[in-house]
mmCIF file of C-alpha atoms in Angstrom:
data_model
loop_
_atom_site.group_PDB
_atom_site.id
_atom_site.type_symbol
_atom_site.label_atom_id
_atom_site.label_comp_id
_atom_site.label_asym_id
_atom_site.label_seq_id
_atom_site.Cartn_x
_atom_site.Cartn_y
_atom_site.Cartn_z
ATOM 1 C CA UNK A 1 0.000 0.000 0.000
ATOM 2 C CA UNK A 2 2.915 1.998 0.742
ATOM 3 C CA UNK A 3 4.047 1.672 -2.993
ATOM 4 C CA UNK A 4 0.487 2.922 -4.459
ATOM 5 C CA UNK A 5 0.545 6.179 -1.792
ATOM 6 C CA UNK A 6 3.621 6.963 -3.463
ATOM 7 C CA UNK A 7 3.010 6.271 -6.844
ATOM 8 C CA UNK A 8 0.131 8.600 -6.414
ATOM 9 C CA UNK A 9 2.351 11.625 -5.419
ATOM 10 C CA UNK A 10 4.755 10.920 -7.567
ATOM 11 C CA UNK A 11 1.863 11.160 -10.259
ATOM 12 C CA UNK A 12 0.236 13.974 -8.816
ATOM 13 C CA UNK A 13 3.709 16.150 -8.753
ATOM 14 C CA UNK A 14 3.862 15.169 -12.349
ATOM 15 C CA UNK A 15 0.613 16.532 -13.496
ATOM 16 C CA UNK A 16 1.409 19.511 -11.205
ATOM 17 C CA UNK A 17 4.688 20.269 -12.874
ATOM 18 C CA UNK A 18 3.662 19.390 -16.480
ATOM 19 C CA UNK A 19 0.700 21.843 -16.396
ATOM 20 C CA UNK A 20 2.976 24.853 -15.091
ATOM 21 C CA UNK A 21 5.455 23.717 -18.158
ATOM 22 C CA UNK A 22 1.932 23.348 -20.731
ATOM 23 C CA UNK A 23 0.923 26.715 -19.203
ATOM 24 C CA UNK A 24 4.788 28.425 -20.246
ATOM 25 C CA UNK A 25 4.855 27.127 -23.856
ATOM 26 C CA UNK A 26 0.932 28.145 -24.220
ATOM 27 C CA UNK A 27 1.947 31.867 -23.218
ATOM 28 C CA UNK A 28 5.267 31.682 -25.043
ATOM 29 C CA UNK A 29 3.687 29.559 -28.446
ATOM 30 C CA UNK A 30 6.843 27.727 -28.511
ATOM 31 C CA UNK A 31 4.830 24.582 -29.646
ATOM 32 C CA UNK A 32 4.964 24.838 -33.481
ATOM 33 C CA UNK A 33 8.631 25.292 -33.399
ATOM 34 C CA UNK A 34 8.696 21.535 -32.320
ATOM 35 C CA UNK A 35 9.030 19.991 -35.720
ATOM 36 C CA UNK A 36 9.953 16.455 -36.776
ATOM 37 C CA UNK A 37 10.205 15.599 -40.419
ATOM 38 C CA UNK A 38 8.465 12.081 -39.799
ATOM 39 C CA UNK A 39 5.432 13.499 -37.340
ATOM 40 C CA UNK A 40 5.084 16.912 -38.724
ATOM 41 C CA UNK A 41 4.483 19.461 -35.963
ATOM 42 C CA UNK A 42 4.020 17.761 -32.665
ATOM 43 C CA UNK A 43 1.277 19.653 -30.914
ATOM 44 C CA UNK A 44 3.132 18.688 -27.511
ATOM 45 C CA UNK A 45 0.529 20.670 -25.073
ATOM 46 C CA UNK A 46 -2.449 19.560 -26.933
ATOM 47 C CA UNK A 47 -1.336 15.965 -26.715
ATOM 48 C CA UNK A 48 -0.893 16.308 -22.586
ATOM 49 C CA UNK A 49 -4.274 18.451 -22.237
ATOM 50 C CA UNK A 50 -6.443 16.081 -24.401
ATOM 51 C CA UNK A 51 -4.540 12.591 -24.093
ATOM 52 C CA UNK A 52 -2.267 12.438 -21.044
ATOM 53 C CA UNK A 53 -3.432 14.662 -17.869
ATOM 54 C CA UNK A 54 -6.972 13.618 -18.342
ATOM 55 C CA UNK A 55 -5.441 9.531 -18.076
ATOM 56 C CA UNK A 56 -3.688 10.425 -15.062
ATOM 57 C CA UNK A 57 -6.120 12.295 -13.473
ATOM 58 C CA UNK A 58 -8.427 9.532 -13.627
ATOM 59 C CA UNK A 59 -5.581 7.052 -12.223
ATOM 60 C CA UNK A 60 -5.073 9.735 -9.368
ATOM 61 C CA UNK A 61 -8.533 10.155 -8.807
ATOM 62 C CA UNK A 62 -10.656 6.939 -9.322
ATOM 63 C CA UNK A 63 -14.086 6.571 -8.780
ATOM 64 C CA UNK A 64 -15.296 4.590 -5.811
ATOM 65 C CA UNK A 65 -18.436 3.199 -7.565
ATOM 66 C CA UNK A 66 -16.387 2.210 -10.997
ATOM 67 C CA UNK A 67 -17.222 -1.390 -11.043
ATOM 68 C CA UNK A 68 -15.222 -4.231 -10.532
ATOM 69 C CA UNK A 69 -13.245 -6.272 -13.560
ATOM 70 C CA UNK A 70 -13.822 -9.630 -12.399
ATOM 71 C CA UNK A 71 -16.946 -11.701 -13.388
ATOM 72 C CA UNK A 72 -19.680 -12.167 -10.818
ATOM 73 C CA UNK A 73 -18.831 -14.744 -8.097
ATOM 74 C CA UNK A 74 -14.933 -13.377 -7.790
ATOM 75 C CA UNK A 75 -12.748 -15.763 -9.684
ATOM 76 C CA UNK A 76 -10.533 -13.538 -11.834
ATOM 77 C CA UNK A 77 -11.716 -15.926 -14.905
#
């Protein structure tokens, strides 16, 4: 348990720090200058806003009533 508590600080300093990074490149439009000849512009702070934070957040914040994996009766299958 000690392992998860951590992992979910760890996670939350990341989302923390990423945003105030996202927030700097939004202000300073640095974005479009990341270019790669295979992927084209890379749309870095979209990616995290749309793709990424949102998948964290929901690891970091899960919902109690989200309902179990296992088939009824409790064997994993």
């Amino acid at each position: 348990m000690d392992y998860l508590q951590e992992l979910l600080a760890m996670v939350q300093q990341l989302i923390s720090g990423v945003n105030v990074v996202v927030t700097e490149a939004n202000q300073q439009a640095t974005d479009g200058f990341m270019v790669s000849e295979r992927w084209g512009v890379r749309n870095t702070t979209i990616n995290w806003s749309t793709h990424v934070c949102p998948s964290l957040e929901r690891f970091a914040n899960p919902t109690p009533e989200r309902p179990a994996r296992r088939p009824a009766g409790g064997s994993p299958g």
